[in-house]
Amino acid sequence: MTSPCSCKVVLFDLDGTLFDHHHSLACAISAVRDGWPGLSTYSLDHLVDRYNAALQEAYDMYLRKEIAYEDTNALKVKLFFTLLGLTKPSQDEIIQFRALYKPAYRSSRRGTPGAVETLIRLRELGYRLAIVTNGQIDDQNDKAQDIGVHHLVDRIVTSEEAGRPKPDPSIFQLALEGFGTLPDEAFIVGDSVESDIRGGLDAGLKTILYTPSAQDSQRLLFGVQVPVIRHMSELLGYVDVAETHTTAPSVLA
Ligand SMILES: [Mg+2]
């Protein structure tokens, strides 16, 4: 057991927080719509919304261990067609769909606005950083590499490694053990009220909700006033920048 250190820690969710999932999803569904005549009558927004719902449902089933990870992609496509009221796709159609979707999703991967710059600034200020994410180790490492944040964090903790997905507090505790830090010295920043905020609060962390479309700057969640940020750079106003900064050598001294 590592003894607690005085370091400040910020944990980040990956999908939809550091990684601009919505952008990749829109690019991928746009590619599918272009190559699939039966989908051209639907608006892109509607298709993105339906696919996101299918994706979430399939992924939740995987996290509940109701389906194998290898089966999630086919299930997402089946659920997507079901949600649109279309005939269930054949195996060949699922393969065609994936052949359009996957390259467009991967090639459009990018960080959310300000994410890379904010991680760099936090590192300059002495923060230790980690990604805490539900998902497969290889997938999430690749994604972090692709969006340019892998080298900026000290570690990536996935639900595959932790054995349980967020919001289970054990995944956050596993990340903190790596730093030997106390929960009340650590923040979790995430876009999911359920996985990141509820899970983070249960683990005793300070929580910050990332919602680009938010109209509010704080929200009462699970009995706690949680700061809400719309741009990742706003994070610097909430973490203890002033206190940390005074511990750094000053060029004016
Ligand atoms: Mg997320």
Tab-separated table of C-alpha atoms and ligand atoms in Angstrom:
chain	number	residue	atom	x	y	z
A	1	MET	CA	0.000	0.000	0.000
A	2	THR	CA	1.467	3.322	-1.074
A	3	SER	CA	1.431	6.065	1.561
A	4	PRO	CA	-0.633	9.141	0.644
A	5	CYS	CA	1.264	11.841	-1.245
A	6	SER	CA	0.594	15.559	-1.349
A	7	CYS	CA	0.148	15.513	-5.134
A	8	LYS	CA	-3.004	16.844	-6.700
A	9	VAL	CA	-4.733	14.514	-9.067
A	10	VAL	CA	-7.285	15.003	-11.829
A	11	LEU	CA	-8.988	11.944	-13.258
A	12	PHE	CA	-10.672	12.233	-16.639
A	13	ASP	CA	-13.288	10.184	-18.373
A	14	LEU	CA	-12.307	9.494	-22.007
A	15	ASP	CA	-15.361	9.003	-24.270
A	16	GLY	CA	-17.287	12.247	-24.608
A	17	THR	CA	-14.919	14.066	-22.231
A	18	LEU	CA	-11.354	14.089	-23.608
A	19	PHE	CA	-12.349	12.246	-26.792
A	20	ASP	CA	-14.885	13.972	-29.064
A	21	HIS	CA	-17.103	10.947	-29.476
A	22	HIS	CA	-19.966	12.948	-30.939
A	23	HIS	CA	-17.807	14.241	-33.795
A	24	SER	CA	-16.544	10.771	-34.741
A	25	LEU	CA	-20.052	9.367	-34.473
A	26	ALA	CA	-21.455	12.069	-36.764
A	27	CYS	CA	-18.664	11.464	-39.327
A	28	ALA	CA	-19.223	7.706	-39.242
A	29	ILE	CA	-23.010	7.898	-39.557
A	30	SER	CA	-22.641	10.450	-42.357
A	31	ALA	CA	-20.432	7.961	-44.250
A	32	VAL	CA	-22.995	5.197	-43.703
A	33	ARG	CA	-25.870	7.461	-44.831
A	34	ASP	CA	-23.959	8.370	-48.012
A	35	GLY	CA	-23.346	4.730	-48.893
A	36	TRP	CA	-26.721	3.289	-47.872
A	37	PRO	CA	-29.647	4.329	-50.106
A	38	GLY	CA	-32.289	3.258	-47.567
A	39	LEU	CA	-30.999	5.752	-45.010
A	40	SER	CA	-30.804	8.858	-47.213
A	41	THR	CA	-34.369	9.931	-46.350
A	42	TYR	CA	-33.475	10.372	-42.675
A	43	SER	CA	-31.744	13.471	-41.328
A	44	LEU	CA	-28.186	13.006	-40.117
A	45	ASP	CA	-29.159	14.246	-36.639
A	46	HIS	CA	-31.910	11.640	-36.366
A	47	LEU	CA	-29.598	8.834	-37.482
A	48	VAL	CA	-26.866	9.949	-35.058
A	49	ASP	CA	-29.378	10.087	-32.222
A	50	ARG	CA	-30.710	6.592	-33.001
A	51	TYR	CA	-27.247	5.071	-33.417
A	52	ASN	CA	-26.070	6.637	-30.172
A	53	ALA	CA	-29.040	5.046	-28.389
A	54	ALA	CA	-28.252	1.665	-29.999
A	55	LEU	CA	-24.593	2.006	-29.066
A	56	GLN	CA	-25.420	2.828	-25.453
A	57	GLU	CA	-27.853	-0.072	-25.129
A	58	ALA	CA	-25.388	-2.586	-26.604
A	59	TYR	CA	-22.564	-1.257	-24.478
A	60	ASP	CA	-24.637	-1.406	-21.290
A	61	MET	CA	-25.451	-5.046	-22.083
A	62	TYR	CA	-21.730	-5.733	-22.444
A	63	LEU	CA	-20.950	-3.991	-19.139
A	64	ARG	CA	-23.651	-6.107	-17.463
A	65	LYS	CA	-21.890	-9.131	-19.009
A	66	GLU	CA	-25.046	-10.073	-20.945
A	67	ILE	CA	-23.141	-10.217	-24.254
A	68	ALA	CA	-19.499	-10.718	-25.231
A	69	TYR	CA	-17.494	-7.670	-26.303
A	70	GLU	CA	-16.992	-9.208	-29.776
A	71	ASP	CA	-20.764	-9.217	-30.284
A	72	THR	CA	-21.355	-5.551	-29.441
A	73	ASN	CA	-20.726	-4.136	-32.936
A	74	ALA	CA	-23.224	-6.432	-34.670
A	75	LEU	CA	-25.776	-5.781	-31.944
A	76	LYS	CA	-25.392	-1.995	-32.308
A	77	VAL	CA	-26.263	-2.273	-36.013
A	78	LYS	CA	-29.257	-4.542	-35.343
A	79	LEU	CA	-30.575	-2.229	-32.619
A	80	PHE	CA	-30.030	0.797	-34.883
A	81	PHE	CA	-32.213	-0.700	-37.622
A	82	THR	CA	-34.817	-1.721	-35.053
A	83	LEU	CA	-34.934	1.790	-33.593
A	84	LEU	CA	-35.481	3.176	-37.106
A	85	GLY	CA	-38.338	0.714	-37.677
A	86	LEU	CA	-36.428	-1.041	-40.493
A	87	THR	CA	-36.064	-4.745	-41.246
A	88	LYS	CA	-33.394	-6.517	-39.227
A	89	PRO	CA	-30.125	-6.448	-41.224
A	90	SER	CA	-28.571	-9.650	-42.577
A	91	GLN	CA	-25.047	-10.686	-41.623
A	92	ASP	CA	-23.765	-9.341	-44.969
A	93	GLU	CA	-25.505	-6.028	-44.375
A	94	ILE	CA	-23.942	-5.758	-40.914
A	95	ILE	CA	-20.513	-6.307	-42.490
A	96	GLN	CA	-21.259	-3.648	-45.145
A	97	PHE	CA	-22.438	-1.227	-42.471
A	98	ARG	CA	-19.278	-1.726	-40.407
A	99	ALA	CA	-17.101	-1.317	-43.511
A	100	LEU	CA	-18.581	2.165	-43.971
A	101	TYR	CA	-18.771	3.101	-40.292
A	102	LYS	CA	-15.473	1.988	-38.787
A	103	PRO	CA	-12.911	3.767	-41.033
A	104	ALA	CA	-14.871	7.033	-40.856
A	105	TYR	CA	-15.127	6.815	-37.047
A	106	ARG	CA	-11.442	6.046	-36.611
A	107	SER	CA	-10.029	8.575	-39.063
A	108	SER	CA	-12.036	11.421	-37.519
A	109	ARG	CA	-10.932	10.871	-33.931
A	110	ARG	CA	-10.022	14.090	-32.167
A	111	GLY	CA	-9.878	15.575	-28.693
A	112	THR	CA	-12.664	17.775	-27.393
A	113	PRO	CA	-11.975	21.521	-27.775
A	114	GLY	CA	-9.256	22.637	-25.363
A	115	ALA	CA	-8.613	19.140	-23.990
A	116	VAL	CA	-4.951	18.802	-25.017
A	117	GLU	CA	-4.093	22.374	-23.994
A	118	THR	CA	-5.763	21.932	-20.610
A	119	LEU	CA	-3.907	18.685	-19.873
A	120	ILE	CA	-0.612	20.357	-20.785
A	121	ARG	CA	-1.394	23.298	-18.479
A	122	LEU	CA	-2.369	21.025	-15.593
A	123	ARG	CA	0.901	19.128	-15.975
A	124	GLU	CA	2.812	22.407	-15.946
A	125	LEU	CA	1.024	23.240	-12.693
A	126	GLY	CA	2.178	19.982	-11.133
A	127	TYR	CA	-0.994	17.934	-11.386
A	128	ARG	CA	-0.877	14.182	-11.831
A	129	LEU	CA	-3.391	13.024	-14.415
A	130	ALA	CA	-5.146	9.782	-15.265
A	131	ILE	CA	-7.900	8.559	-17.527
A	132	VAL	CA	-10.571	6.404	-15.907
A	133	THR	CA	-12.740	4.817	-18.555
A	134	ASN	CA	-15.166	2.012	-19.156
A	135	GLY	CA	-13.931	-0.123	-22.012
A	136	GLN	CA	-11.195	-2.350	-23.330
A	137	ILE	CA	-7.543	-1.568	-22.540
A	138	ASP	CA	-6.333	-1.781	-26.161
A	139	ASP	CA	-9.232	0.243	-27.596
A	140	GLN	CA	-8.931	3.028	-25.059
A	141	ASN	CA	-5.128	3.208	-25.312
A	142	ASP	CA	-5.403	3.493	-29.117
A	143	LYS	CA	-8.019	6.198	-28.790
A	144	ALA	CA	-5.907	8.187	-26.305
A	145	GLN	CA	-2.941	7.898	-28.684
A	146	ASP	CA	-4.981	9.011	-31.691
A	147	ILE	CA	-6.256	12.173	-29.993
A	148	GLY	CA	-2.830	13.116	-28.600
A	149	VAL	CA	-3.435	12.724	-24.858
A	150	HIS	CA	-1.784	9.382	-24.121
A	151	HIS	CA	1.604	10.898	-23.314
A	152	LEU	CA	0.007	13.617	-21.174
A	153	VAL	CA	-1.518	11.296	-18.565
A	154	ASP	CA	0.310	9.188	-16.000
A	155	ARG	CA	-1.978	6.228	-16.468
A	156	ILE	CA	-5.124	4.883	-18.071
A	157	VAL	CA	-7.373	2.714	-15.933
A	158	THR	CA	-10.084	0.792	-17.759
A	159	SER	CA	-13.043	-1.212	-16.509
A	160	GLU	CA	-11.468	-4.242	-18.168
A	161	GLU	CA	-8.494	-3.867	-15.824
A	162	ALA	CA	-10.592	-2.923	-12.764
A	163	GLY	CA	-13.026	-5.801	-13.276
A	164	ARG	CA	-16.034	-3.510	-12.741
A	165	PRO	CA	-17.292	-0.547	-14.783
A	166	LYS	CA	-18.021	2.956	-13.564
A	167	PRO	CA	-19.980	3.987	-11.538
A	168	ASP	CA	-18.517	1.296	-9.263
A	169	PRO	CA	-16.156	3.210	-6.930
A	170	SER	CA	-13.486	0.487	-7.211
A	171	ILE	CA	-12.293	1.746	-10.619
A	172	PHE	CA	-11.665	5.246	-9.185
A	173	GLN	CA	-9.982	3.762	-6.140
A	174	LEU	CA	-7.705	1.710	-8.391
A	175	ALA	CA	-6.646	4.898	-10.173
A	176	LEU	CA	-5.983	6.720	-6.888
A	177	GLU	CA	-3.960	3.825	-5.475
A	178	GLY	CA	-1.577	4.303	-8.385
A	179	PHE	CA	-0.823	7.796	-7.085
A	180	GLY	CA	-1.127	6.973	-3.387
A	181	THR	CA	-3.309	10.039	-3.034
A	182	LEU	CA	-6.407	10.678	-0.916
A	183	PRO	CA	-9.805	10.948	-2.624
A	184	ASP	CA	-10.466	14.470	-1.337
A	185	GLU	CA	-7.363	15.686	-3.146
A	186	ALA	CA	-8.617	14.337	-6.460
A	187	PHE	CA	-11.097	15.478	-9.077
A	188	ILE	CA	-13.007	13.457	-11.632
A	189	VAL	CA	-14.085	15.264	-14.788
A	190	GLY	CA	-16.650	13.488	-16.930
A	191	ASP	CA	-19.678	13.863	-19.173
A	192	SER	CA	-21.841	11.180	-17.586
A	193	VAL	CA	-23.984	12.057	-14.565
A	194	GLU	CA	-24.393	8.381	-13.755
A	195	SER	CA	-20.926	6.942	-14.447
A	196	ASP	CA	-18.674	9.867	-13.596
A	197	ILE	CA	-20.548	12.049	-11.123
A	198	ARG	CA	-22.421	9.412	-9.116
A	199	GLY	CA	-19.422	7.075	-9.273
A	200	GLY	CA	-16.998	9.850	-8.364
A	201	LEU	CA	-19.108	11.037	-5.419
A	202	ASP	CA	-19.433	7.458	-4.152
A	203	ALA	CA	-15.636	7.211	-4.290
A	204	GLY	CA	-15.317	10.453	-2.273
A	205	LEU	CA	-13.946	12.531	-5.167
A	206	LYS	CA	-14.579	16.132	-6.113
A	207	THR	CA	-16.636	16.002	-9.288
A	208	ILE	CA	-16.929	18.253	-12.342
A	209	LEU	CA	-19.502	17.644	-15.068
A	210	TYR	CA	-18.469	18.349	-18.677
A	211	THR	CA	-21.480	19.319	-20.808
A	212	PRO	CA	-20.689	21.443	-23.895
A	213	SER	CA	-24.377	22.321	-24.368
A	214	ALA	CA	-25.011	23.291	-20.728
A	215	GLN	CA	-26.814	26.511	-19.848
A	216	ASP	CA	-25.890	26.281	-16.156
A	217	SER	CA	-22.547	26.505	-14.356
A	218	GLN	CA	-23.469	24.184	-11.515
A	219	ARG	CA	-26.054	21.494	-10.940
A	220	LEU	CA	-27.503	19.790	-7.883
A	221	LEU	CA	-26.700	16.112	-8.366
A	222	PHE	CA	-27.170	13.435	-5.705
A	223	GLY	CA	-27.451	16.176	-3.063
A	224	VAL	CA	-24.194	17.904	-4.092
A	225	GLN	CA	-23.667	21.146	-6.049
A	226	VAL	CA	-21.477	19.977	-8.913
A	227	PRO	CA	-19.636	22.510	-11.132
A	228	VAL	CA	-20.548	22.275	-14.823
A	229	ILE	CA	-18.042	23.229	-17.532
A	230	ARG	CA	-18.817	23.743	-21.223
A	231	HIS	CA	-15.218	23.997	-22.462
A	232	MET	CA	-12.330	22.001	-21.050
A	233	SER	CA	-10.290	25.150	-20.375
A	234	GLU	CA	-12.901	26.167	-17.753
A	235	LEU	CA	-11.524	23.355	-15.643
A	236	LEU	CA	-8.551	25.548	-14.730
A	237	GLY	CA	-10.929	27.850	-12.860
A	238	TYR	CA	-12.154	25.020	-10.628
A	239	VAL	CA	-9.071	23.008	-9.763
A	240	ASP	CA	-6.792	24.557	-7.168
A	241	VAL	CA	-4.584	26.417	-9.628
A	242	ALA	CA	-3.660	29.294	-7.296
A	243	GLU	CA	-2.510	27.083	-4.427
A	244	THR	CA	-0.579	24.751	-6.696
A	245	HIS	CA	0.992	27.613	-8.581
A	246	THR	CA	2.454	29.165	-5.413
A	247	THR	CA	4.404	25.968	-4.769
A	248	ALA	CA	6.134	26.240	-8.150
A	249	PRO	CA	9.428	28.166	-8.438
A	250	SER	CA	8.805	31.782	-9.364
A	251	VAL	CA	10.947	33.551	-11.923
A	252	LEU	CA	10.294	36.793	-10.026
A	253	ALA	CA	11.721	35.548	-6.703
B	1	MG	MG	-18.084	9.577	-21.148
